[in-house]
mmCIF file of C-alpha atoms in Angstrom:
data_model
loop_
_atom_site.group_PDB
_atom_site.id
_atom_site.type_symbol
_atom_site.label_atom_id
_atom_site.label_comp_id
_atom_site.label_asym_id
_atom_site.label_seq_id
_atom_site.Cartn_x
_atom_site.Cartn_y
_atom_site.Cartn_z
ATOM 1 C CA MET A 1 0.000 0.000 0.000
ATOM 2 C CA LYS A 2 2.858 2.393 0.869
ATOM 3 C CA LYS A 3 4.457 1.759 -2.536
ATOM 4 C CA ILE A 4 1.172 2.521 -4.259
ATOM 5 C CA VAL A 5 0.766 5.754 -2.298
ATOM 6 C CA ALA A 6 4.371 6.784 -3.083
ATOM 7 C CA ALA A 7 3.946 6.025 -6.745
ATOM 8 C CA SER A 8 0.718 8.007 -6.803
ATOM 9 C CA ALA A 9 2.423 10.947 -5.090
ATOM 10 C CA ILE A 10 5.258 10.906 -7.614
ATOM 11 C CA ALA A 11 2.760 10.795 -10.446
ATOM 12 C CA VAL A 12 0.866 13.753 -8.985
ATOM 13 C CA LEU A 13 4.065 15.750 -8.478
ATOM 14 C CA THR A 14 5.212 14.958 -12.024
ATOM 15 C CA HIS A 15 1.858 16.038 -13.384
ATOM 16 C CA LEU A 16 1.953 19.265 -11.378
ATOM 17 C CA THR A 17 5.526 19.972 -12.488
ATOM 18 C CA TRP A 18 4.699 19.519 -16.163
ATOM 19 C CA ASN A 19 1.600 21.658 -15.703
ATOM 20 C CA ALA A 20 3.714 24.380 -14.088
ATOM 21 C CA VAL A 21 6.230 24.229 -16.948
ATOM 22 C CA ALA A 22 3.482 24.360 -19.542
ATOM 23 C CA GLN A 23 1.758 27.212 -17.691
ATOM 24 C CA ALA A 24 4.994 29.209 -17.429
ATOM 25 C CA GLN A 25 5.651 28.730 -21.126
ATOM 26 C CA GLU A 26 2.095 29.674 -22.000
ATOM 27 C CA ASP A 27 2.040 32.787 -19.781
ATOM 28 C CA TYR A 28 5.360 34.207 -20.954
ATOM 29 C CA PRO A 29 5.732 37.063 -21.660
ATOM 30 C CA GLN A 30 3.483 38.892 -19.220
ATOM 31 C CA ARG A 31 5.165 42.279 -19.634
ATOM 32 C CA ALA A 32 7.502 44.088 -21.989
ATOM 33 C CA VAL A 33 10.716 42.293 -22.975
ATOM 34 C CA THR A 34 13.883 44.303 -23.602
ATOM 35 C CA ILE A 35 16.248 43.296 -26.392
ATOM 36 C CA THR A 36 19.575 45.025 -25.803
ATOM 37 C CA VAL A 37 21.719 45.823 -28.848
ATOM 38 C CA PRO A 38 25.394 46.426 -28.010
ATOM 39 C CA TYR A 39 25.880 48.996 -30.775
ATOM 40 C CA SER A 40 24.572 52.393 -31.745
ATOM 41 C CA PRO A 41 21.437 52.613 -33.936
ATOM 42 C CA GLY A 42 21.847 52.216 -37.675
ATOM 43 C CA GLY A 43 23.928 49.055 -37.921
ATOM 44 C CA THR A 44 22.771 45.662 -39.144
ATOM 45 C CA THR A 45 22.475 44.199 -35.644
ATOM 46 C CA ASP A 46 20.174 47.058 -34.676
ATOM 47 C CA TYR A 47 18.174 46.642 -37.890
ATOM 48 C CA VAL A 48 17.676 42.900 -37.385
ATOM 49 C CA ALA A 49 16.784 43.418 -33.721
ATOM 50 C CA ARG A 50 14.122 46.006 -34.531
ATOM 51 C CA MET A 51 12.547 43.896 -37.261
ATOM 52 C CA LEU A 52 12.530 40.882 -34.940
ATOM 53 C CA ALA A 53 11.138 42.881 -32.013
ATOM 54 C CA ARG A 54 8.307 44.235 -34.139
ATOM 55 C CA GLN A 55 7.318 40.795 -35.369
ATOM 56 C CA MET A 56 7.707 39.086 -31.979
ATOM 57 C CA SER A 57 5.484 41.782 -30.468
ATOM 58 C CA GLU A 58 2.835 40.999 -33.044
ATOM 59 C CA VAL A 59 3.133 37.239 -32.560
ATOM 60 C CA SER A 60 3.161 37.286 -28.744
ATOM 61 C CA LYS A 61 0.736 40.213 -28.266
ATOM 62 C CA GLN A 62 3.280 41.663 -25.837
ATOM 63 C CA SER A 63 5.879 44.396 -26.340
ATOM 64 C CA PHE A 64 9.452 43.542 -27.332
ATOM 65 C CA VAL A 65 11.476 46.759 -27.229
ATOM 66 C CA VAL A 66 15.018 47.488 -28.411
ATOM 67 C CA GLU A 67 17.536 49.320 -26.255
ATOM 68 C CA ASN A 68 20.953 50.377 -27.574
ATOM 69 C CA LYS A 69 24.003 50.236 -25.286
ATOM 70 C CA PRO A 70 27.070 50.791 -27.481
ATOM 71 C CA GLY A 71 30.701 50.667 -26.486
ATOM 72 C CA ALA A 72 33.688 48.408 -25.810
ATOM 73 C CA SER A 73 32.954 46.052 -28.724
ATOM 74 C CA GLY A 74 29.651 45.025 -27.209
ATOM 75 C CA THR A 75 30.951 44.063 -23.768
ATOM 76 C CA ILE A 76 29.087 46.854 -21.946
ATOM 77 C CA ALA A 77 25.687 45.691 -23.152
ATOM 78 C CA THR A 78 26.524 42.011 -22.782
ATOM 79 C CA ALA A 79 27.720 42.459 -19.194
ATOM 80 C CA ALA A 80 24.497 44.345 -18.383
ATOM 81 C CA VAL A 81 22.330 41.498 -19.691
ATOM 82 C CA MET A 82 24.476 38.962 -17.835
ATOM 83 C CA ARG A 83 23.758 40.872 -14.592
ATOM 84 C CA ALA A 84 20.019 41.007 -15.214
ATOM 85 C CA LYS A 85 17.565 38.596 -13.642
ATOM 86 C CA PRO A 86 17.446 35.363 -15.703
ATOM 87 C CA ASP A 87 13.716 35.518 -16.288
ATOM 88 C CA GLY A 88 13.530 36.035 -20.047
ATOM 89 C CA TYR A 89 12.740 39.742 -19.866
ATOM 90 C CA SER A 90 16.261 40.960 -20.598
ATOM 91 C CA LEU A 91 17.703 39.575 -23.849
ATOM 92 C CA LEU A 92 20.763 40.297 -25.958
ATOM 93 C CA MET A 93 20.850 40.609 -29.723
ATOM 94 C CA ASN A 94 24.413 40.215 -30.881
ATOM 95 C CA ASP A 95 26.315 39.211 -33.968
ATOM 96 C CA THR A 96 29.454 37.372 -34.951
ATOM 97 C CA THR A 97 31.385 39.820 -32.762
ATOM 98 C CA TYR A 98 30.283 37.887 -29.686
ATOM 99 C CA ALA A 99 32.290 34.856 -30.788
ATOM 100 C CA MET A 100 35.335 37.096 -31.250
ATOM 101 C CA LEU A 101 35.377 38.693 -27.797
ATOM 102 C CA PRO A 102 37.459 35.953 -26.084
ATOM 103 C CA ALA A 103 40.142 36.529 -28.720
ATOM 104 C CA VAL A 104 40.124 40.278 -28.083
ATOM 105 C CA PHE A 105 39.912 40.654 -24.316
ATOM 106 C CA LYS A 106 42.189 39.065 -21.719
ATOM 107 C CA LYS A 107 39.329 38.885 -19.249
ATOM 108 C CA LEU A 108 35.562 39.121 -19.603
ATOM 109 C CA SER A 109 33.172 39.579 -16.695
ATOM 110 C CA TRP A 110 31.197 36.557 -17.869
ATOM 111 C CA ASP A 111 32.014 33.201 -19.422
ATOM 112 C CA PRO A 112 31.161 33.437 -23.143
ATOM 113 C CA VAL A 113 29.816 29.858 -23.239
ATOM 114 C CA ARG A 114 28.618 28.924 -19.765
ATOM 115 C CA ASP A 115 26.903 32.196 -18.872
ATOM 116 C CA ILE A 116 24.531 32.461 -21.818
ATOM 117 C CA ALA A 117 21.404 30.623 -22.859
ATOM 118 C CA PRO A 118 21.299 30.827 -26.681
ATOM 119 C CA VAL A 119 17.812 31.248 -28.127
ATOM 120 C CA SER A 120 18.265 31.197 -31.902
ATOM 121 C CA ASN A 121 20.326 32.417 -34.812
ATOM 122 C CA VAL A 122 17.939 34.930 -36.363
ATOM 123 C CA ALA A 123 19.661 35.801 -39.632
ATOM 124 C CA SER A 124 22.898 35.433 -41.542
ATOM 125 C CA THR A 125 24.469 37.591 -44.211
ATOM 126 C CA PRO A 126 27.598 37.847 -46.320
ATOM 127 C CA VAL A 127 29.881 40.835 -45.863
ATOM 128 C CA ILE A 128 30.672 43.388 -48.509
ATOM 129 C CA LEU A 129 33.717 45.596 -49.052
ATOM 130 C CA ILE A 130 32.709 49.190 -49.684
ATOM 131 C CA VAL A 131 34.490 52.479 -50.358
ATOM 132 C CA PRO A 132 33.224 56.093 -50.525
ATOM 133 C CA ALA A 133 31.385 57.135 -53.669
ATOM 134 C CA ASN A 134 34.244 59.414 -54.674
ATOM 135 C CA SER A 135 36.937 56.816 -54.036
ATOM 136 C CA PRO A 136 39.514 56.439 -56.823
ATOM 137 C CA PHE A 137 39.174 52.646 -56.561
ATOM 138 C CA ASN A 138 36.672 50.903 -58.800
ATOM 139 C CA SER A 139 37.817 47.323 -58.231
ATOM 140 C CA LEU A 140 39.255 45.205 -55.477
ATOM 141 C CA ALA A 141 42.441 44.751 -57.508
ATOM 142 C CA GLU A 142 42.994 48.517 -57.645
ATOM 143 C CA LEU A 143 42.508 48.858 -53.907
ATOM 144 C CA VAL A 144 44.827 45.969 -53.089
ATOM 145 C CA ASP A 145 47.480 47.245 -55.469
ATOM 146 C CA ALA A 146 47.481 50.714 -53.861
ATOM 147 C CA ALA A 147 47.586 49.239 -50.346
ATOM 148 C CA ARG A 148 50.560 47.036 -51.217
ATOM 149 C CA LYS A 149 52.510 49.963 -52.628
ATOM 150 C CA LYS A 150 51.955 52.116 -49.527
ATOM 151 C CA PRO A 151 51.243 50.083 -46.364
ATOM 152 C CA GLU A 152 48.927 51.816 -43.851
ATOM 153 C CA SER A 153 48.299 54.695 -46.268
ATOM 154 C CA LEU A 154 44.627 53.632 -46.473
ATOM 155 C CA THR A 155 42.275 53.493 -43.481
ATOM 156 C CA PHE A 156 39.507 51.012 -42.759
ATOM 157 C CA GLY A 157 36.665 51.699 -40.362
ATOM 158 C CA SER A 158 34.979 49.208 -38.050
ATOM 159 C CA GLY A 159 32.335 49.010 -35.352
ATOM 160 C CA GLY A 160 35.038 48.793 -32.684
ATOM 161 C CA LYS A 161 38.198 46.901 -31.869
ATOM 162 C CA GLY A 162 37.401 43.207 -31.878
ATOM 163 C CA SER A 163 34.050 43.704 -33.620
ATOM 164 C CA SER A 164 32.983 41.545 -36.542
ATOM 165 C CA THR A 165 33.736 44.393 -38.938
ATOM 166 C CA HIS A 166 37.211 44.701 -37.429
ATOM 167 C CA LEU A 167 38.206 41.038 -37.639
ATOM 168 C CA ALA A 168 36.590 40.716 -41.062
ATOM 169 C CA GLY A 169 38.988 43.463 -42.092
ATOM 170 C CA GLU A 170 41.895 41.659 -40.461
ATOM 171 C CA VAL A 171 41.090 38.504 -42.417
ATOM 172 C CA PHE A 172 40.925 40.557 -45.609
ATOM 173 C CA GLN A 173 44.332 42.126 -44.951
ATOM 174 C CA HIS A 174 45.872 38.742 -44.193
ATOM 175 C CA GLN A 175 44.558 37.117 -47.347
ATOM 176 C CA ALA A 176 45.324 40.110 -49.574
ATOM 177 C CA ASN A 177 48.786 40.536 -48.015
ATOM 178 C CA ILE A 178 48.227 44.233 -47.296
ATOM 179 C CA LYS A 179 48.289 46.523 -44.261
ATOM 180 C CA LEU A 180 45.535 49.070 -43.655
ATOM 181 C CA LEU A 181 45.253 51.533 -40.767
ATOM 182 C CA HIS A 182 42.373 50.514 -38.481
ATOM 183 C CA VAL A 183 39.971 53.234 -37.266
ATOM 184 C CA PRO A 184 37.468 51.868 -34.686
ATOM 185 C CA TYR A 185 34.059 53.426 -33.956
ATOM 186 C CA LYS A 186 31.367 52.715 -31.361
ATOM 187 C CA GLY A 187 29.259 50.733 -33.795
ATOM 188 C CA ALA A 188 28.850 49.697 -37.414
ATOM 189 C CA GLY A 189 26.401 52.543 -37.975
ATOM 190 C CA GLU A 190 28.962 55.168 -36.978
ATOM 191 C CA ALA A 191 31.635 53.468 -39.064
ATOM 192 C CA LEU A 192 29.368 53.547 -42.104
ATOM 193 C CA LEU A 193 28.643 57.248 -41.633
ATOM 194 C CA ALA A 194 32.391 57.863 -41.487
ATOM 195 C CA LEU A 195 32.860 55.982 -44.743
ATOM 196 C CA VAL A 196 30.034 57.863 -46.455
ATOM 197 C CA GLY A 197 31.614 61.108 -45.299
ATOM 198 C CA GLY A 198 35.013 60.090 -46.625
ATOM 199 C CA THR A 199 36.672 59.983 -43.193
ATOM 200 C CA VAL A 200 37.884 56.429 -43.845
ATOM 201 C CA ASP A 201 38.797 54.720 -47.112
ATOM 202 C CA VAL A 202 37.457 51.187 -46.721
ATOM 203 C CA GLU A 203 34.923 49.249 -44.675
ATOM 204 C CA ILE A 204 33.776 45.660 -44.660
ATOM 205 C CA SER A 205 30.106 45.778 -43.765
ATOM 206 C CA ALA A 206 27.197 43.410 -43.430
ATOM 207 C CA THR A 207 25.052 43.642 -46.559
ATOM 208 C CA PRO A 208 21.792 44.870 -44.922
ATOM 209 C CA THR A 209 23.614 47.957 -43.682
ATOM 210 C CA ALA A 210 25.463 48.602 -46.914
ATOM 211 C CA ILE A 211 22.870 47.947 -49.633
ATOM 212 C CA PRO A 212 20.753 51.097 -49.039
ATOM 213 C CA GLN A 213 23.914 53.204 -49.164
ATOM 214 C CA ILE A 214 25.055 51.436 -52.341
ATOM 215 C CA ASN A 215 21.680 51.899 -54.028
ATOM 216 C CA SER A 216 21.600 55.571 -53.089
ATOM 217 C CA GLY A 217 25.031 56.098 -54.629
ATOM 218 C CA LYS A 218 26.677 57.119 -51.346
ATOM 219 C CA VAL A 219 29.210 54.262 -51.441
ATOM 220 C CA LYS A 220 30.676 51.853 -54.000
ATOM 221 C CA ALA A 221 30.850 48.077 -53.514
ATOM 222 C CA LEU A 222 33.953 46.255 -54.716
ATOM 223 C CA ALA A 223 33.358 42.649 -53.573
ATOM 224 C CA ILE A 224 30.926 40.483 -51.611
ATOM 225 C CA SER A 225 31.555 37.261 -49.650
ATOM 226 C CA SER A 226 28.545 35.319 -50.932
ATOM 227 C CA PRO A 227 29.180 32.182 -53.047
ATOM 228 C CA GLN A 228 27.401 33.820 -55.985
ATOM 229 C CA ARG A 229 26.525 37.380 -56.891
ATOM 230 C CA LEU A 230 23.443 38.692 -55.149
ATOM 231 C CA PRO A 231 20.381 39.448 -57.327
ATOM 232 C CA GLN A 232 20.141 42.755 -55.456
ATOM 233 C CA LEU A 233 23.694 43.671 -56.514
ATOM 234 C CA PRO A 234 24.281 41.957 -59.866
ATOM 235 C CA ASP A 235 27.230 44.200 -60.753
ATOM 236 C CA VAL A 236 29.185 43.445 -57.558
ATOM 237 C CA PRO A 237 31.608 40.507 -57.949
ATOM 238 C CA THR A 238 32.197 37.929 -55.263
ATOM 239 C CA PHE A 239 35.563 37.978 -53.526
ATOM 240 C CA ALA A 240 36.442 34.847 -55.486
ATOM 241 C CA GLN A 241 35.651 36.587 -58.774
ATOM 242 C CA ALA A 242 37.624 39.621 -57.617
ATOM 243 C CA GLY A 243 40.746 37.573 -56.889
ATOM 244 C CA LEU A 244 40.403 36.424 -53.245
ATOM 245 C CA PRO A 245 38.750 32.977 -53.433
ATOM 246 C CA ASP A 246 39.425 32.077 -49.793
ATOM 247 C CA TYR A 247 37.600 35.074 -48.329
ATOM 248 C CA GLN A 248 34.332 33.530 -47.103
ATOM 249 C CA VAL A 249 33.408 35.539 -44.001
ATOM 250 C CA GLN A 250 29.736 35.420 -43.012
ATOM 251 C CA ASN A 251 27.908 37.306 -40.250
ATOM 252 C CA TRP A 252 25.198 35.910 -38.012
ATOM 253 C CA PHE A 253 22.746 37.824 -35.830
ATOM 254 C CA GLY A 254 21.279 35.960 -32.888
ATOM 255 C CA LEU A 255 19.300 36.225 -29.696
ATOM 256 C CA VAL A 256 20.547 35.016 -26.304
ATOM 257 C CA ALA A 257 19.419 35.184 -22.697
ATOM 258 C CA ARG A 258 21.340 34.838 -19.471
ATOM 259 C CA ALA A 259 22.156 31.314 -18.297
ATOM 260 C CA GLY A 260 19.693 30.190 -15.674
ATOM 261 C CA THR A 261 16.700 31.391 -17.638
ATOM 262 C CA PRO A 262 14.076 28.623 -17.260
ATOM 263 C CA PRO A 263 14.290 26.153 -20.170
ATOM 264 C CA GLU A 264 10.592 26.552 -20.854
ATOM 265 C CA ILE A 265 11.117 30.292 -21.389
ATOM 266 C CA ILE A 266 13.992 29.624 -23.804
ATOM 267 C CA THR A 267 11.735 27.165 -25.643
ATOM 268 C CA LYS A 268 8.962 29.759 -25.853
ATOM 269 C CA LEU A 269 11.386 32.402 -27.103
ATOM 270 C CA ASN A 270 12.753 29.994 -29.689
ATOM 271 C CA HIS A 271 9.231 29.313 -30.950
ATOM 272 C CA LEU A 272 8.514 33.058 -31.102
ATOM 273 C CA VAL A 273 11.687 33.711 -33.103
ATOM 274 C CA LYS A 274 10.918 30.902 -35.533
ATOM 275 C CA GLU A 275 7.377 32.135 -36.005
ATOM 276 C CA ALA A 276 8.602 35.708 -36.464
ATOM 277 C CA VAL A 277 11.256 34.913 -39.097
ATOM 278 C CA ALA A 278 8.867 32.594 -40.934
ATOM 279 C CA ASP A 279 6.675 35.590 -41.726
ATOM 280 C CA PRO A 280 6.886 36.330 -45.470
ATOM 281 C CA SER A 281 7.302 40.066 -44.900
ATOM 282 C CA ILE A 282 10.306 39.536 -42.622
ATOM 283 C CA ARG A 283 11.938 37.040 -44.982
ATOM 284 C CA SER A 284 11.333 39.360 -47.922
ATOM 285 C CA SER A 285 12.770 42.349 -46.054
ATOM 286 C CA PHE A 286 15.875 40.355 -45.134
ATOM 287 C CA GLU A 287 16.320 39.063 -48.680
ATOM 288 C CA LYS A 288 16.040 42.538 -50.193
ATOM 289 C CA LEU A 289 19.020 43.536 -48.075
ATOM 290 C CA GLY A 290 21.076 40.428 -48.781
ATOM 291 C CA ALA A 291 20.328 38.611 -45.515
ATOM 292 C CA GLN A 292 18.774 35.206 -44.975
ATOM 293 C CA ALA A 293 16.368 34.361 -42.156
ATOM 294 C CA VAL A 294 17.570 31.387 -40.085
ATOM 295 C CA GLY A 295 15.619 30.515 -36.935
ATOM 296 C CA ASN A 296 17.527 27.402 -35.837
ATOM 297 C CA SER A 297 17.216 25.531 -32.527
ATOM 298 C CA SER A 298 18.758 26.676 -29.250
ATOM 299 C CA GLN A 299 21.064 23.655 -29.309
ATOM 300 C CA GLU A 300 22.248 24.346 -32.863
ATOM 301 C CA PHE A 301 22.911 27.983 -32.070
ATOM 302 C CA SER A 302 24.796 27.041 -28.912
ATOM 303 C CA GLN A 303 27.054 24.689 -30.877
ATOM 304 C CA GLN A 304 27.595 27.346 -33.545
ATOM 305 C CA ILE A 305 28.724 29.948 -30.993
ATOM 306 C CA ALA A 306 31.157 27.536 -29.314
ATOM 307 C CA SER A 307 32.604 26.488 -32.674
ATOM 308 C CA GLU A 308 33.070 30.065 -33.863
ATOM 309 C CA ILE A 309 34.743 31.124 -30.618
ATOM 310 C CA ASP A 310 37.424 28.553 -31.442
ATOM 311 C CA SER A 311 37.755 29.472 -35.125
ATOM 312 C CA TRP A 312 37.843 33.254 -34.592
ATOM 313 C CA GLY A 313 40.378 32.743 -31.833
ATOM 314 C CA ARG A 314 42.677 31.124 -34.366
ATOM 315 C CA THR A 315 42.017 33.961 -36.829
ATOM 316 C CA ALA A 316 42.892 36.612 -34.251
ATOM 317 C CA GLU A 317 46.065 34.760 -33.285
ATOM 318 C CA ARG A 318 47.123 34.469 -36.913
ATOM 319 C CA ALA A 319 46.472 38.192 -37.401
ATOM 320 C CA GLY A 320 48.667 38.954 -34.389
ATOM 321 C CA LEU A 321 45.819 40.708 -32.554
ATOM 322 C CA GLU A 322 46.910 41.580 -29.028
ATOM 323 C CA LYS A 323 44.325 41.101 -26.309
ATOM 324 C CA GLN A 324 43.189 44.163 -24.410
#
């Protein structure tokens, strides 16, 4: 009789636990959710975050709002989210830069793998090398030739030391056997404005940020890292076509929470992201700007981040990047 009672109690507790999990997942979110972007407004990460927030708000019938906290290659915003309560109401939208941070900084205030709960990779995009509209360079070969003749005579802008735009530029220099002078900004948006204004000579940007500027004639595109030319930019050659076949850098833009966030909340967020990026208007908007909606599982995104931390670490070491 005691065994029967115990078994019944366990069954009741299990049922109650699953009900609680299901209820928590169903009830979330009950108030506004903040998505922190670690860069200034205007960059691709900010753009993707705002499109995602708008669609997730519509899907969930609750507000998802974007807050920008630029500076220190994204570490300021990331540290703030890592200090927040792990309840799913403080999220981080970051990009490939996140996987580069361990290669840039000697010490971070959080563990880049253990202290996050990845939600989903939202979108991916090739990168594109752009120059000001009045630049004398009309091809990648011309740019590379000038840079080889006078090392560090040309400047390249980035969204900050250790950012994805920075290390993408380092990879480019390594493969092209050139040396450019790095000029870091607080975000990709600021770096792009500097390029448009002619303050810097070169930038390697994510395509969603660059395409509007290319179409408006404010900048020129010399090469793109996609396997084939983009329909949106049929006149822009791939890096392979332009003479650098090994340059295959891609950017991702993903959503993470702090470790310790209840698994059922992560599952709910993952479902919301997938539903949001499955919307035809979102996919179309991404595609028009050269980005592809992803929406993978939390586990897949977690594995991707860990793998890229290793690979970008090797890239930074090869480039001789000294940790701060």
